[in-house]
Amino acid sequence: NAAHPLLKDIKVRQAISLAIDRPGIAQAILREPKAAATQLFSPGMAEWHVPGLQPLVRDPGRARQLLQEAGWAAGADGLLRKDGRPFKLTLRTFSDRPEQPPMATAIQAQLREVGLDVAVAIVNASDIPAGHQDGSLELALVARNYALVPDPIGSLLQDFSPQGGDWGAMGWQSAQVTSALESLSTTNDPARRSRLRGALSTVLQAELPLIPVAWYQHT
């Protein structure tokens, strides 16, 4: 929820991303090292994957630096506080896909390494969109297959609409992303579509309304 007081600072979202050990999760939990995501769209989605995009990596030191720049300081227990308020959030996920609870637990431990106190709640899958709608959702780990159809534009229009979709961005919008998606849904010019896809991916990579962890392996 990018509108949440603890998550609205882009530096905090970048720090969360930098704390996550994607190769470790891909190797130890998913048993597929190539699943570690470096951006939202996998290389298998050739038209959407942007080879030159600065990849998502793990850098706990940089994560701590960004959190410090955002005003967070570690207490005696190593956990971060700001103006007397602890950095404490709940990450919801569900067990319909059995890999998700252990992935959530791994992410919980990795975030704690940089001072973020995150509880994991195993809920019904329906609790994710419900929490999105009623505003109670803070963080969620979900599975979203953009490669289910040849062109994911329909799913993207839902996930990154100004209102946000049930399984997509929450509390975040971008005029550039909205414009790119509208243009992609109405133009067939290959060169223009390529430029628009690159612009879209660049904004999502920089602002992280969603934080990619692992690329979907099922087709």
C-alpha positions as a LaTeX table, in Angstrom:
\begin{tabular}{lrrr}
\hline
Residue & $x$ (\AA) & $y$ (\AA) & $z$ (\AA) \\
\hline
Asn1 & 0.00 & 0.00 & 0.00 \\
Ala2 & 2.04 & 2.92 & $-1.32$ \\
Ala3 & $-0.28$ & 5.38 & 0.45 \\
His4 & 0.48 & 3.87 & 3.87 \\
Pro5 & 2.40 & 6.31 & 6.12 \\
Leu6 & 5.31 & 3.86 & 6.38 \\
Leu7 & 5.40 & 3.02 & 2.67 \\
Lys8 & 4.63 & 6.24 & 0.83 \\
Asp9 & 8.31 & 7.28 & 0.79 \\
Ile10 & 9.87 & 5.84 & $-2.36$ \\
Lys11 & 13.14 & 5.35 & $-0.45$ \\
Val12 & 11.39 & 2.92 & 1.90 \\
Arg13 & 9.98 & 0.88 & $-0.99$ \\
Gln14 & 13.42 & 0.83 & $-2.61$ \\
Ala15 & 14.94 & $-0.30$ & 0.69 \\
Ile16 & 12.44 & $-3.15$ & 0.99 \\
Ser17 & 13.35 & $-4.26$ & $-2.53$ \\
Leu18 & 17.09 & $-4.04$ & $-1.76$ \\
Ala19 & 16.65 & $-6.19$ & 1.37 \\
Ile20 & 15.11 & $-9.15$ & $-0.50$ \\
Asp21 & 17.39 & $-12.03$ & $-1.48$ \\
Arg22 & 15.70 & $-13.09$ & $-4.70$ \\
Pro23 & 18.38 & $-15.60$ & $-5.82$ \\
Gly24 & 18.26 & $-17.24$ & $-2.39$ \\
Ile25 & 14.48 & $-17.53$ & $-2.46$ \\
Ala26 & 14.50 & $-18.83$ & $-6.03$ \\
Gln27 & 17.15 & $-21.45$ & $-5.23$ \\
Ala28 & 16.03 & $-22.62$ & $-1.79$ \\
Ile29 & 12.24 & $-22.38$ & $-2.03$ \\
Leu30 & 11.28 & $-22.43$ & $-5.72$ \\
Arg31 & 14.14 & $-24.79$ & $-6.74$ \\
Glu32 & 14.66 & $-22.72$ & $-9.86$ \\
Pro33 & 17.53 & $-20.21$ & $-9.70$ \\
Lys34 & 16.46 & $-18.59$ & $-12.97$ \\
Ala35 & 13.17 & $-17.53$ & $-11.33$ \\
Ala36 & 14.85 & $-14.69$ & $-9.40$ \\
Ala37 & 13.21 & $-11.54$ & $-10.75$ \\
Thr38 & 15.31 & $-8.58$ & $-11.86$ \\
Gln39 & 12.26 & $-6.64$ & $-13.13$ \\
Leu40 & 8.50 & $-7.17$ & $-13.35$ \\
Phe41 & 8.43 & $-8.97$ & $-16.72$ \\
Ser42 & 10.47 & $-12.12$ & $-17.34$ \\
Pro43 & 12.74 & $-12.70$ & $-20.37$ \\
Gly44 & 10.11 & $-15.14$ & $-21.65$ \\
Met45 & 7.88 & $-12.11$ & $-22.28$ \\
Ala46 & 10.23 & $-10.84$ & $-24.96$ \\
Glu47 & 8.12 & $-7.83$ & $-25.97$ \\
Trp48 & 7.81 & $-6.59$ & $-22.37$ \\
His49 & 11.14 & $-7.54$ & $-20.81$ \\
Val50 & 13.61 & $-4.63$ & $-21.04$ \\
Pro51 & 17.20 & $-5.99$ & $-21.24$ \\
Gly52 & 18.83 & $-2.63$ & $-20.48$ \\
Leu53 & 16.81 & $-1.91$ & $-17.33$ \\
Gln54 & 18.85 & $-1.49$ & $-14.13$ \\
Pro55 & 18.18 & $-4.84$ & $-12.42$ \\
Leu56 & 16.68 & $-5.34$ & $-8.99$ \\
Val57 & 19.43 & $-6.61$ & $-6.67$ \\
Arg58 & 20.04 & $-7.30$ & $-3.00$ \\
Asp59 & 22.10 & $-4.70$ & $-1.11$ \\
Pro60 & 21.28 & $-4.57$ & 2.63 \\
Gly61 & 23.86 & $-1.83$ & 3.22 \\
Arg62 & 22.22 & 0.44 & 0.66 \\
Ala63 & 18.81 & $-0.47$ & 2.10 \\
Arg64 & 19.89 & 0.69 & 5.57 \\
Gln65 & 21.29 & 3.90 & 4.08 \\
Leu66 & 18.02 & 4.70 & 2.31 \\
Leu67 & 16.03 & 4.03 & 5.48 \\
Gln68 & 18.32 & 6.34 & 7.41 \\
Glu69 & 17.85 & 9.02 & 4.74 \\
Ala70 & 14.09 & 8.56 & 5.16 \\
Gly71 & 14.43 & 9.40 & 8.85 \\
Trp72 & 14.45 & 5.91 & 10.39 \\
Ala73 & 16.92 & 5.07 & 13.18 \\
Ala74 & 17.64 & 1.75 & 14.87 \\
Gly75 & 16.71 & 1.24 & 18.51 \\
Ala76 & 18.52 & $-0.93$ & 21.05 \\
Asp77 & 16.79 & $-4.00$ & 19.59 \\
Gly78 & 18.02 & $-3.19$ & 16.09 \\
Leu79 & 14.53 & $-2.36$ & 14.83 \\
Leu80 & 13.79 & 0.98 & 13.23 \\
Arg81 & 11.82 & 3.83 & 14.74 \\
Lys82 & 10.88 & 7.32 & 13.60 \\
Asp83 & 9.47 & 9.98 & 15.91 \\
Gly84 & 8.94 & 7.23 & 18.47 \\
Arg85 & 6.94 & 5.06 & 16.08 \\
Pro86 & 8.26 & 1.58 & 15.22 \\
Phe87 & 8.39 & 0.36 & 11.63 \\
Lys88 & 5.83 & $-2.40$ & 12.06 \\
Leu89 & 3.69 & $-3.85$ & 9.25 \\
Thr90 & 1.78 & $-7.03$ & 8.40 \\
Leu91 & 2.48 & $-9.02$ & 5.24 \\
Arg92 & $-0.52$ & $-11.06$ & 4.12 \\
Thr93 & $-0.24$ & $-14.11$ & 1.91 \\
Phe94 & $-2.16$ & $-17.33$ & 1.30 \\
Ser95 & $-1.36$ & $-21.02$ & 1.05 \\
Asp96 & $-3.22$ & $-21.80$ & $-2.19$ \\
Arg97 & 0.26 & $-21.81$ & $-3.68$ \\
Pro98 & 2.35 & $-23.71$ & $-1.12$ \\
Glu99 & 5.55 & $-21.81$ & $-1.90$ \\
Gln100 & 4.10 & $-18.48$ & $-0.76$ \\
Pro101 & 4.12 & $-18.95$ & 3.06 \\
Pro102 & 7.81 & $-19.98$ & 3.16 \\
Met103 & 8.64 & $-17.16$ & 0.75 \\
Ala104 & 6.84 & $-14.71$ & 3.05 \\
Thr105 & 8.78 & $-16.06$ & 6.05 \\
Ala106 & 12.07 & $-15.63$ & 4.18 \\
Ile107 & 11.15 & $-12.05$ & 3.23 \\
Gln108 & 10.18 & $-11.38$ & 6.86 \\
Ala109 & 13.65 & $-12.49$ & 8.02 \\
Gln110 & 15.42 & $-10.50$ & 5.31 \\
Leu111 & 13.51 & $-7.32$ & 6.15 \\
Arg112 & 14.31 & $-7.78$ & 9.83 \\
Glu113 & 18.01 & $-7.76$ & 8.93 \\
Val114 & 17.64 & $-4.10$ & 7.90 \\
Gly115 & 15.48 & $-3.22$ & 10.92 \\
Leu116 & 11.95 & $-3.67$ & 9.56 \\
Asp117 & 9.49 & $-5.48$ & 11.84 \\
Val118 & 7.07 & $-7.36$ & 9.58 \\
Ala119 & 4.56 & $-9.95$ & 10.78 \\
Val120 & 3.32 & $-12.64$ & 8.38 \\
Ala121 & $-0.39$ & $-13.46$ & 8.26 \\
Ile122 & $-1.60$ & $-16.52$ & 6.33 \\
Val123 & $-5.09$ & $-15.61$ & 5.15 \\
Asn124 & $-7.66$ & $-16.62$ & 2.57 \\
Ala125 & $-6.79$ & $-15.44$ & $-0.94$ \\
Ser126 & $-9.93$ & $-13.31$ & $-0.93$ \\
Asp127 & $-8.54$ & $-11.28$ & 1.98 \\
Ile128 & $-6.03$ & $-9.62$ & $-0.35$ \\
Pro129 & $-8.55$ & $-7.86$ & $-2.63$ \\
Ala130 & $-10.83$ & $-7.28$ & 0.36 \\
Gly131 & $-8.01$ & $-5.53$ & 2.21 \\
His132 & $-7.26$ & $-3.55$ & $-0.91$ \\
Gln133 & $-10.85$ & $-2.36$ & $-1.13$ \\
Asp134 & $-11.30$ & $-1.48$ & 2.54 \\
Gly135 & $-7.86$ & 0.12 & 2.83 \\
Ser136 & $-6.55$ & $-2.21$ & 5.55 \\
Leu137 & $-3.94$ & $-3.97$ & 3.40 \\
Glu138 & $-0.34$ & $-3.02$ & 4.19 \\
Leu139 & 1.79 & $-5.58$ & 2.34 \\
Ala140 & 0.82 & $-8.72$ & 0.42 \\
Leu141 & 2.72 & $-11.50$ & $-1.30$ \\
Val142 & 0.69 & $-12.74$ & $-4.27$ \\
Ala143 & 1.13 & $-14.71$ & $-7.49$ \\
Arg144 & 0.23 & $-12.82$ & $-10.66$ \\
Asn145 & 0.79 & $-14.45$ & $-14.06$ \\
Tyr146 & 1.21 & $-11.76$ & $-16.72$ \\
Ala147 & 2.20 & $-14.43$ & $-19.25$ \\
Leu148 & $-1.18$ & $-16.18$ & $-19.06$ \\
Val149 & $-2.17$ & $-14.53$ & $-22.35$ \\
Pro150 & 0.03 & $-13.34$ & $-25.25$ \\
Asp151 & $-0.41$ & $-9.66$ & $-24.34$ \\
Pro152 & $-0.90$ & $-8.73$ & $-20.65$ \\
Ile153 & $-2.36$ & $-5.29$ & $-21.39$ \\
Gly154 & $-5.77$ & $-6.26$ & $-19.96$ \\
Ser155 & $-4.26$ & $-7.28$ & $-16.61$ \\
Leu156 & $-2.00$ & $-4.23$ & $-16.55$ \\
Leu157 & $-4.93$ & $-1.88$ & $-17.14$ \\
Gln158 & $-6.51$ & $-3.37$ & $-14.02$ \\
Asp159 & $-3.39$ & $-3.51$ & $-11.87$ \\
Phe160 & $-2.14$ & 0.00 & $-12.60$ \\
Ser161 & $-5.36$ & 1.92 & $-13.07$ \\
Pro162 & $-5.60$ & 5.22 & $-11.16$ \\
Gln163 & $-7.84$ & 3.44 & $-8.64$ \\
Gly164 & $-5.57$ & 0.38 & $-8.42$ \\
Gly165 & $-6.61$ & $-3.20$ & $-9.06$ \\
Asp166 & $-7.43$ & $-5.97$ & $-6.60$ \\
Trp167 & $-4.10$ & $-7.70$ & $-7.28$ \\
Gly168 & $-2.00$ & $-4.74$ & $-8.40$ \\
Ala169 & $-0.81$ & $-1.37$ & $-7.20$ \\
Met170 & $-2.49$ & 0.16 & $-4.14$ \\
Gly171 & $-2.40$ & 3.79 & $-3.12$ \\
Trp172 & $-0.22$ & 4.67 & $-6.11$ \\
Gln173 & $-0.76$ & 6.15 & $-9.53$ \\
Ser174 & 1.37 & 7.59 & $-12.30$ \\
Ala175 & 0.16 & 9.86 & $-15.10$ \\
Gln176 & 2.96 & 8.48 & $-17.28$ \\
Val177 & 1.92 & 4.87 & $-16.66$ \\
Thr178 & $-1.77$ & 5.67 & $-17.23$ \\
Ser179 & $-0.96$ & 7.42 & $-20.50$ \\
Ala180 & 1.33 & 4.59 & $-21.68$ \\
Leu181 & $-1.29$ & 1.93 & $-20.95$ \\
Glu182 & $-4.04$ & 3.88 & $-22.71$ \\
Ser183 & $-1.82$ & 4.33 & $-25.75$ \\
Leu184 & $-0.78$ & 0.66 & $-25.76$ \\
Ser185 & $-4.40$ & $-0.39$ & $-25.81$ \\
Thr186 & $-5.14$ & 1.73 & $-28.89$ \\
Thr187 & $-2.03$ & 1.61 & $-31.10$ \\
Asn188 & $-0.63$ & $-1.14$ & $-33.33$ \\
Asp189 & 2.59 & 0.59 & $-34.40$ \\
Pro190 & 5.40 & $-1.80$ & $-33.32$ \\
Ala191 & 8.04 & 0.88 & $-32.74$ \\
Arg192 & 5.70 & 3.06 & $-30.69$ \\
Arg193 & 4.48 & 0.08 & $-28.67$ \\
Ser194 & 8.09 & $-0.85$ & $-27.89$ \\
Arg195 & 8.85 & 2.68 & $-26.65$ \\
Leu196 & 5.71 & 2.71 & $-24.52$ \\
Arg197 & 6.49 & $-0.67$ & $-22.96$ \\
Gly198 & 10.01 & 0.54 & $-22.12$ \\
Ala199 & 8.69 & 3.73 & $-20.54$ \\
Leu200 & 6.15 & 1.77 & $-18.50$ \\
Ser201 & 8.76 & $-0.69$ & $-17.19$ \\
Thr202 & 11.16 & 2.14 & $-16.34$ \\
Val203 & 8.61 & 3.89 & $-14.11$ \\
Leu204 & 7.54 & 0.66 & $-12.39$ \\
Gln205 & 11.20 & $-0.26$ & $-11.74$ \\
Ala206 & 11.96 & 3.15 & $-10.25$ \\
Glu207 & 8.87 & 3.68 & $-8.08$ \\
Leu208 & 8.12 & 0.05 & $-7.13$ \\
Pro209 & 4.36 & 0.17 & $-6.54$ \\
Leu210 & 4.79 & $-3.61$ & $-6.81$ \\
Ile211 & 8.06 & $-5.27$ & $-5.77$ \\
Pro212 & 8.87 & $-8.25$ & $-8.01$ \\
Val213 & 10.36 & $-11.23$ & $-6.18$ \\
Ala214 & 10.23 & $-14.22$ & $-8.54$ \\
Trp215 & 9.13 & $-14.73$ & $-12.10$ \\
Tyr216 & 6.14 & $-16.98$ & $-12.66$ \\
Gln217 & 7.22 & $-20.45$ & $-13.84$ \\
His218 & 3.86 & $-21.87$ & $-15.00$ \\
Thr219 & 2.57 & $-21.40$ & $-18.53$ \\
\hline
\end{tabular}
